[in-house]
Amino acid sequence: STGQSKGRLLDVGCGTGAFLNTMKISGWEVDGLEPDDTASQIAFNNYGIETKHPQAIYTLADGQYDAITMWHVLEHVHDLQGYMGRLKKLLKPNGVLFIAVPNYTSADAQKYQQHWAAYDVPRHLYHFSPQSMEVLITPYQMHISKMKPMWFDSFYVSLLSEKYKNAGFFGIERAFFIGCISNFKALKNPKRASSIIYEIKMLDAAL
């Protein structure tokens, strides 16, 4: 949480703009980056939100955002280090970066192994765990302040994994069972969740 009721938000990979619109209605100033022209057009038609291409991240003014969100986007980014450097510069000193990504050390990933759907090769260029996320952000003087499981992802990913493992057959009951086990383990330890929302802050902000 940013601890703010209003502020300025950048959503990277904003899709059709539904999340940005929710935040706009709540009183936030919003900007969105989206590579897909059709999704951008829908965002404009439905919500009046004009998005920019993701390359615009390199030209946006520094230090203007209270929050930056990336919902299952970072695993698709080609210039990983370049993006992390820009994300830090775009945040205000007390700004918060929210990154949601699959967790390849989750209970369901260990169960399905090479059939785990969230590997999603070649669309997913990088794979993350809580440890690797710490390694990624530490050089930018940032730290993970919170981790929150994405509870529904375990079921969705398990269902797709069943399909991949069984040549197109959806093992719905088995997927639900494995999703439940994954979430149960994540209740005790968020680092075991299928997907994790990382709340990331500047180290200086924690002092």
mmCIF file of C-alpha atoms in Angstrom:
data_model
loop_
_atom_site.group_PDB
_atom_site.id
_atom_site.type_symbol
_atom_site.label_atom_id
_atom_site.label_comp_id
_atom_site.label_asym_id
_atom_site.label_seq_id
_atom_site.Cartn_x
_atom_site.Cartn_y
_atom_site.Cartn_z
ATOM 1 C CA SER A 1 0.000 0.000 0.000
ATOM 2 C CA THR A 2 1.147 3.542 -0.703
ATOM 3 C CA GLY A 3 -0.721 4.825 2.340
ATOM 4 C CA GLN A 4 -2.295 7.463 0.105
ATOM 5 C CA SER A 5 -5.888 7.938 -0.989
ATOM 6 C CA LYS A 6 -4.814 9.932 -4.051
ATOM 7 C CA GLY A 7 -1.696 10.375 -6.119
ATOM 8 C CA ARG A 8 -0.206 9.702 -9.532
ATOM 9 C CA LEU A 9 -0.097 6.175 -10.931
ATOM 10 C CA LEU A 10 1.637 4.541 -13.884
ATOM 11 C CA ASP A 11 0.366 1.118 -14.987
ATOM 12 C CA VAL A 12 2.864 -0.641 -17.269
ATOM 13 C CA GLY A 13 1.054 -3.068 -19.552
ATOM 14 C CA CYS A 14 -2.328 -1.547 -18.757
ATOM 15 C CA GLY A 15 -4.316 -3.615 -21.269
ATOM 16 C CA THR A 16 -7.815 -2.277 -21.870
ATOM 17 C CA GLY A 17 -7.548 0.192 -18.967
ATOM 18 C CA ALA A 18 -9.999 -1.318 -16.469
ATOM 19 C CA PHE A 19 -7.590 -1.034 -13.523
ATOM 20 C CA LEU A 20 -6.561 2.499 -14.485
ATOM 21 C CA ASN A 21 -10.192 3.507 -14.734
ATOM 22 C CA THR A 22 -10.890 2.151 -11.246
ATOM 23 C CA MET A 23 -8.011 4.183 -9.866
ATOM 24 C CA LYS A 24 -9.105 7.257 -11.819
ATOM 25 C CA ILE A 25 -12.593 7.023 -10.325
ATOM 26 C CA SER A 26 -10.919 6.827 -6.897
ATOM 27 C CA GLY A 27 -9.275 10.181 -7.543
ATOM 28 C CA TRP A 28 -5.857 9.174 -8.841
ATOM 29 C CA GLU A 29 -4.130 10.739 -11.831
ATOM 30 C CA VAL A 30 -3.315 7.861 -14.151
ATOM 31 C CA ASP A 31 -0.991 7.028 -17.045
ATOM 32 C CA GLY A 32 -0.772 3.741 -18.907
ATOM 33 C CA LEU A 33 1.710 2.007 -21.187
ATOM 34 C CA GLU A 34 0.382 -0.659 -23.553
ATOM 35 C CA PRO A 35 1.948 -2.286 -26.636
ATOM 36 C CA ASP A 36 -1.283 -3.647 -28.138
ATOM 37 C CA ASP A 37 -3.092 -1.144 -30.376
ATOM 38 C CA THR A 38 -6.482 -2.857 -30.008
ATOM 39 C CA ALA A 39 -6.292 -2.809 -26.204
ATOM 40 C CA SER A 40 -5.239 0.851 -26.283
ATOM 41 C CA GLN A 41 -8.208 1.730 -28.478
ATOM 42 C CA ILE A 42 -10.581 -0.041 -26.079
ATOM 43 C CA ALA A 43 -9.076 1.889 -23.155
ATOM 44 C CA PHE A 44 -9.754 5.134 -24.984
ATOM 45 C CA ASN A 45 -13.233 4.182 -26.203
ATOM 46 C CA ASN A 46 -14.439 2.822 -22.864
ATOM 47 C CA TYR A 47 -12.693 5.066 -20.371
ATOM 48 C CA GLY A 48 -11.199 8.015 -22.239
ATOM 49 C CA ILE A 49 -7.713 6.882 -21.233
ATOM 50 C CA GLU A 50 -4.967 7.647 -23.756
ATOM 51 C CA THR A 51 -2.150 5.137 -23.359
ATOM 52 C CA LYS A 52 1.425 5.340 -24.596
ATOM 53 C CA HIS A 53 3.665 2.679 -26.119
ATOM 54 C CA PRO A 54 5.967 0.988 -23.561
ATOM 55 C CA GLN A 55 9.012 2.637 -25.168
ATOM 56 C CA ALA A 56 7.716 5.892 -23.678
ATOM 57 C CA ILE A 57 9.008 4.681 -20.310
ATOM 58 C CA TYR A 58 12.436 5.970 -21.380
ATOM 59 C CA THR A 59 11.166 9.512 -22.008
ATOM 60 C CA LEU A 60 8.722 10.063 -19.128
ATOM 61 C CA ALA A 61 9.738 12.698 -16.569
ATOM 62 C CA ASP A 62 11.581 11.354 -13.538
ATOM 63 C CA GLY A 63 10.211 11.386 -9.989
ATOM 64 C CA GLN A 64 6.543 11.910 -10.796
ATOM 65 C CA TYR A 65 4.778 8.721 -9.663
ATOM 66 C CA ASP A 66 3.513 7.720 -6.231
ATOM 67 C CA ALA A 67 2.841 4.211 -7.506
ATOM 68 C CA ILE A 68 3.865 2.099 -10.486
ATOM 69 C CA THR A 69 2.126 -1.196 -11.194
ATOM 70 C CA MET A 70 3.096 -4.134 -13.399
ATOM 71 C CA TRP A 71 0.519 -6.941 -13.343
ATOM 72 C CA HIS A 72 2.133 -10.022 -14.934
ATOM 73 C CA VAL A 73 4.244 -7.837 -17.214
ATOM 74 C CA LEU A 74 7.847 -7.981 -15.993
ATOM 75 C CA GLU A 75 8.302 -11.554 -17.216
ATOM 76 C CA HIS A 76 7.658 -10.287 -20.780
ATOM 77 C CA VAL A 77 10.114 -7.371 -20.706
ATOM 78 C CA HIS A 78 13.163 -7.677 -22.978
ATOM 79 C CA ASP A 79 15.251 -4.893 -21.412
ATOM 80 C CA LEU A 80 14.922 -6.057 -17.803
ATOM 81 C CA GLN A 81 17.766 -4.026 -16.298
ATOM 82 C CA GLY A 82 16.888 -0.943 -18.326
ATOM 83 C CA TYR A 83 13.272 -1.134 -17.135
ATOM 84 C CA MET A 84 14.260 -1.519 -13.496
ATOM 85 C CA GLY A 85 16.492 1.523 -13.726
ATOM 86 C CA ARG A 86 13.707 3.579 -15.261
ATOM 87 C CA LEU A 87 11.092 2.372 -12.761
ATOM 88 C CA LYS A 88 13.246 3.571 -9.902
ATOM 89 C CA LYS A 89 13.823 6.969 -11.500
ATOM 90 C CA LEU A 90 10.126 7.444 -12.274
ATOM 91 C CA LEU A 91 9.074 6.898 -8.660
ATOM 92 C CA LYS A 92 8.922 9.644 -6.088
ATOM 93 C CA PRO A 93 11.276 9.060 -3.103
ATOM 94 C CA ASN A 94 8.406 7.519 -1.113
ATOM 95 C CA GLY A 95 6.776 5.887 -4.130
ATOM 96 C CA VAL A 96 5.861 2.217 -4.273
ATOM 97 C CA LEU A 97 6.435 -0.276 -7.064
ATOM 98 C CA PHE A 98 3.963 -3.174 -7.309
ATOM 99 C CA ILE A 99 5.122 -6.148 -9.381
ATOM 100 C CA ALA A 100 3.026 -9.295 -9.850
ATOM 101 C CA VAL A 101 4.779 -12.294 -11.405
ATOM 102 C CA PRO A 102 4.536 -16.100 -11.323
ATOM 103 C CA ASN A 103 6.708 -17.864 -8.767
ATOM 104 C CA TYR A 104 8.666 -20.823 -10.142
ATOM 105 C CA THR A 105 9.416 -22.018 -6.579
ATOM 106 C CA SER A 106 5.716 -22.342 -5.756
ATOM 107 C CA ALA A 107 4.127 -25.584 -4.622
ATOM 108 C CA ASP A 108 2.211 -26.004 -7.893
ATOM 109 C CA ALA A 109 5.357 -25.329 -9.959
ATOM 110 C CA GLN A 110 7.182 -28.053 -8.063
ATOM 111 C CA LYS A 111 4.262 -30.414 -8.628
ATOM 112 C CA TYR A 112 3.974 -29.888 -12.391
ATOM 113 C CA GLN A 113 7.680 -29.268 -13.063
ATOM 114 C CA GLN A 114 8.263 -28.961 -16.842
ATOM 115 C CA HIS A 115 4.488 -28.910 -17.444
ATOM 116 C CA TRP A 116 3.933 -25.883 -15.213
ATOM 117 C CA ALA A 117 1.932 -23.498 -17.395
ATOM 118 C CA ALA A 118 3.386 -20.285 -15.963
ATOM 119 C CA TYR A 119 6.771 -21.012 -17.537
ATOM 120 C CA ASP A 120 4.937 -20.061 -20.764
ATOM 121 C CA VAL A 121 8.026 -20.272 -22.963
ATOM 122 C CA PRO A 122 8.841 -18.379 -25.166
ATOM 123 C CA ARG A 123 6.451 -15.567 -24.158
ATOM 124 C CA HIS A 124 7.884 -15.414 -20.631
ATOM 125 C CA LEU A 125 11.464 -14.270 -21.037
ATOM 126 C CA TYR A 126 12.309 -14.384 -17.316
ATOM 127 C CA HIS A 127 11.183 -16.475 -14.356
ATOM 128 C CA PHE A 128 11.110 -15.149 -10.819
ATOM 129 C CA SER A 129 11.192 -16.321 -7.222
ATOM 130 C CA PRO A 130 11.246 -14.219 -4.030
ATOM 131 C CA GLN A 131 15.002 -14.685 -3.860
ATOM 132 C CA SER A 132 15.631 -13.700 -7.473
ATOM 133 C CA MET A 133 13.376 -10.657 -7.080
ATOM 134 C CA GLU A 134 15.529 -9.504 -4.160
ATOM 135 C CA VAL A 135 18.648 -10.034 -6.268
ATOM 136 C CA LEU A 136 17.099 -8.032 -9.119
ATOM 137 C CA ILE A 137 16.090 -4.968 -7.088
ATOM 138 C CA THR A 138 18.978 -4.743 -4.588
ATOM 139 C CA PRO A 139 21.404 -2.971 -6.987
ATOM 140 C CA TYR A 140 18.770 -0.245 -7.390
ATOM 141 C CA GLN A 141 18.677 0.399 -3.623
ATOM 142 C CA MET A 142 15.173 -1.031 -3.330
ATOM 143 C CA HIS A 143 13.714 -3.706 -1.086
ATOM 144 C CA ILE A 144 10.606 -5.882 -0.811
ATOM 145 C CA SER A 145 8.388 -4.465 1.929
ATOM 146 C CA LYS A 146 5.533 -6.963 1.457
ATOM 147 C CA MET A 147 4.586 -10.074 -0.471
ATOM 148 C CA LYS A 148 0.961 -10.955 -1.171
ATOM 149 C CA PRO A 149 -0.187 -14.229 -2.785
ATOM 150 C CA MET A 150 -2.483 -14.100 -5.804
ATOM 151 C CA TRP A 151 -4.866 -16.814 -4.637
ATOM 152 C CA PHE A 152 -6.759 -17.473 -7.876
ATOM 153 C CA ASP A 153 -3.592 -17.925 -9.944
ATOM 154 C CA SER A 154 -2.874 -21.309 -8.371
ATOM 155 C CA PHE A 155 -6.155 -22.686 -9.736
ATOM 156 C CA TYR A 156 -5.835 -21.117 -13.179
ATOM 157 C CA VAL A 157 -2.211 -22.193 -13.631
ATOM 158 C CA SER A 158 -2.934 -25.686 -12.309
ATOM 159 C CA LEU A 159 -5.803 -26.066 -14.756
ATOM 160 C CA LEU A 160 -3.600 -25.078 -17.699
ATOM 161 C CA SER A 161 -0.807 -27.290 -16.408
ATOM 162 C CA GLU A 162 -3.163 -30.258 -16.359
ATOM 163 C CA LYS A 163 -4.005 -29.527 -19.990
ATOM 164 C CA TYR A 164 -0.344 -29.374 -21.012
ATOM 165 C CA LYS A 165 0.548 -32.472 -19.042
ATOM 166 C CA ASN A 166 -2.349 -34.550 -20.377
ATOM 167 C CA ALA A 167 -2.328 -33.528 -24.063
ATOM 168 C CA GLY A 168 -5.307 -31.213 -23.974
ATOM 169 C CA PHE A 169 -7.382 -32.976 -21.316
ATOM 170 C CA PHE A 170 -8.529 -30.668 -18.520
ATOM 171 C CA GLY A 171 -8.219 -32.452 -15.155
ATOM 172 C CA ILE A 172 -10.471 -29.984 -13.361
ATOM 173 C CA GLU A 173 -10.788 -31.838 -10.065
ATOM 174 C CA ARG A 174 -7.069 -32.556 -9.854
ATOM 175 C CA ALA A 175 -6.200 -28.962 -10.768
ATOM 176 C CA PHE A 176 -8.516 -27.664 -8.039
ATOM 177 C CA PHE A 177 -6.940 -30.032 -5.500
ATOM 178 C CA ILE A 178 -3.384 -28.978 -6.381
ATOM 179 C CA GLY A 179 -4.415 -25.312 -6.371
ATOM 180 C CA CYS A 180 -5.832 -25.745 -2.864
ATOM 181 C CA ILE A 181 -2.635 -27.401 -1.648
ATOM 182 C CA SER A 182 -0.559 -24.600 -3.169
ATOM 183 C CA ASN A 183 -2.668 -21.939 -1.473
ATOM 184 C CA PHE A 184 -2.608 -23.781 1.848
ATOM 185 C CA LYS A 185 1.179 -23.744 1.783
ATOM 186 C CA ALA A 186 1.131 -20.065 0.789
ATOM 187 C CA LEU A 187 -1.025 -19.287 3.844
ATOM 188 C CA LYS A 188 1.870 -20.399 6.009
ATOM 189 C CA ASN A 189 4.533 -18.924 3.755
ATOM 190 C CA PRO A 190 3.718 -16.358 1.003
ATOM 191 C CA LYS A 191 6.985 -17.292 -0.698
ATOM 192 C CA ARG A 192 5.301 -20.556 -1.784
ATOM 193 C CA ALA A 193 2.425 -18.852 -3.644
ATOM 194 C CA SER A 194 1.791 -19.578 -7.333
ATOM 195 C CA SER A 195 2.014 -15.876 -8.151
ATOM 196 C CA ILE A 196 3.141 -13.085 -5.851
ATOM 197 C CA ILE A 197 2.487 -9.369 -5.690
ATOM 198 C CA TYR A 198 5.709 -7.713 -4.527
ATOM 199 C CA GLU A 199 5.424 -4.332 -2.822
ATOM 200 C CA ILE A 200 8.779 -2.677 -3.427
ATOM 201 C CA LYS A 201 10.085 0.539 -1.868
ATOM 202 C CA MET A 202 13.265 2.595 -1.815
ATOM 203 C CA LEU A 203 15.700 1.617 0.906
ATOM 204 C CA ASP A 204 15.930 5.256 1.975
ATOM 205 C CA ALA A 205 12.165 5.345 2.522
ATOM 206 C CA ALA A 206 12.482 2.584 5.131
ATOM 207 C CA LEU A 207 14.973 4.567 7.231
#
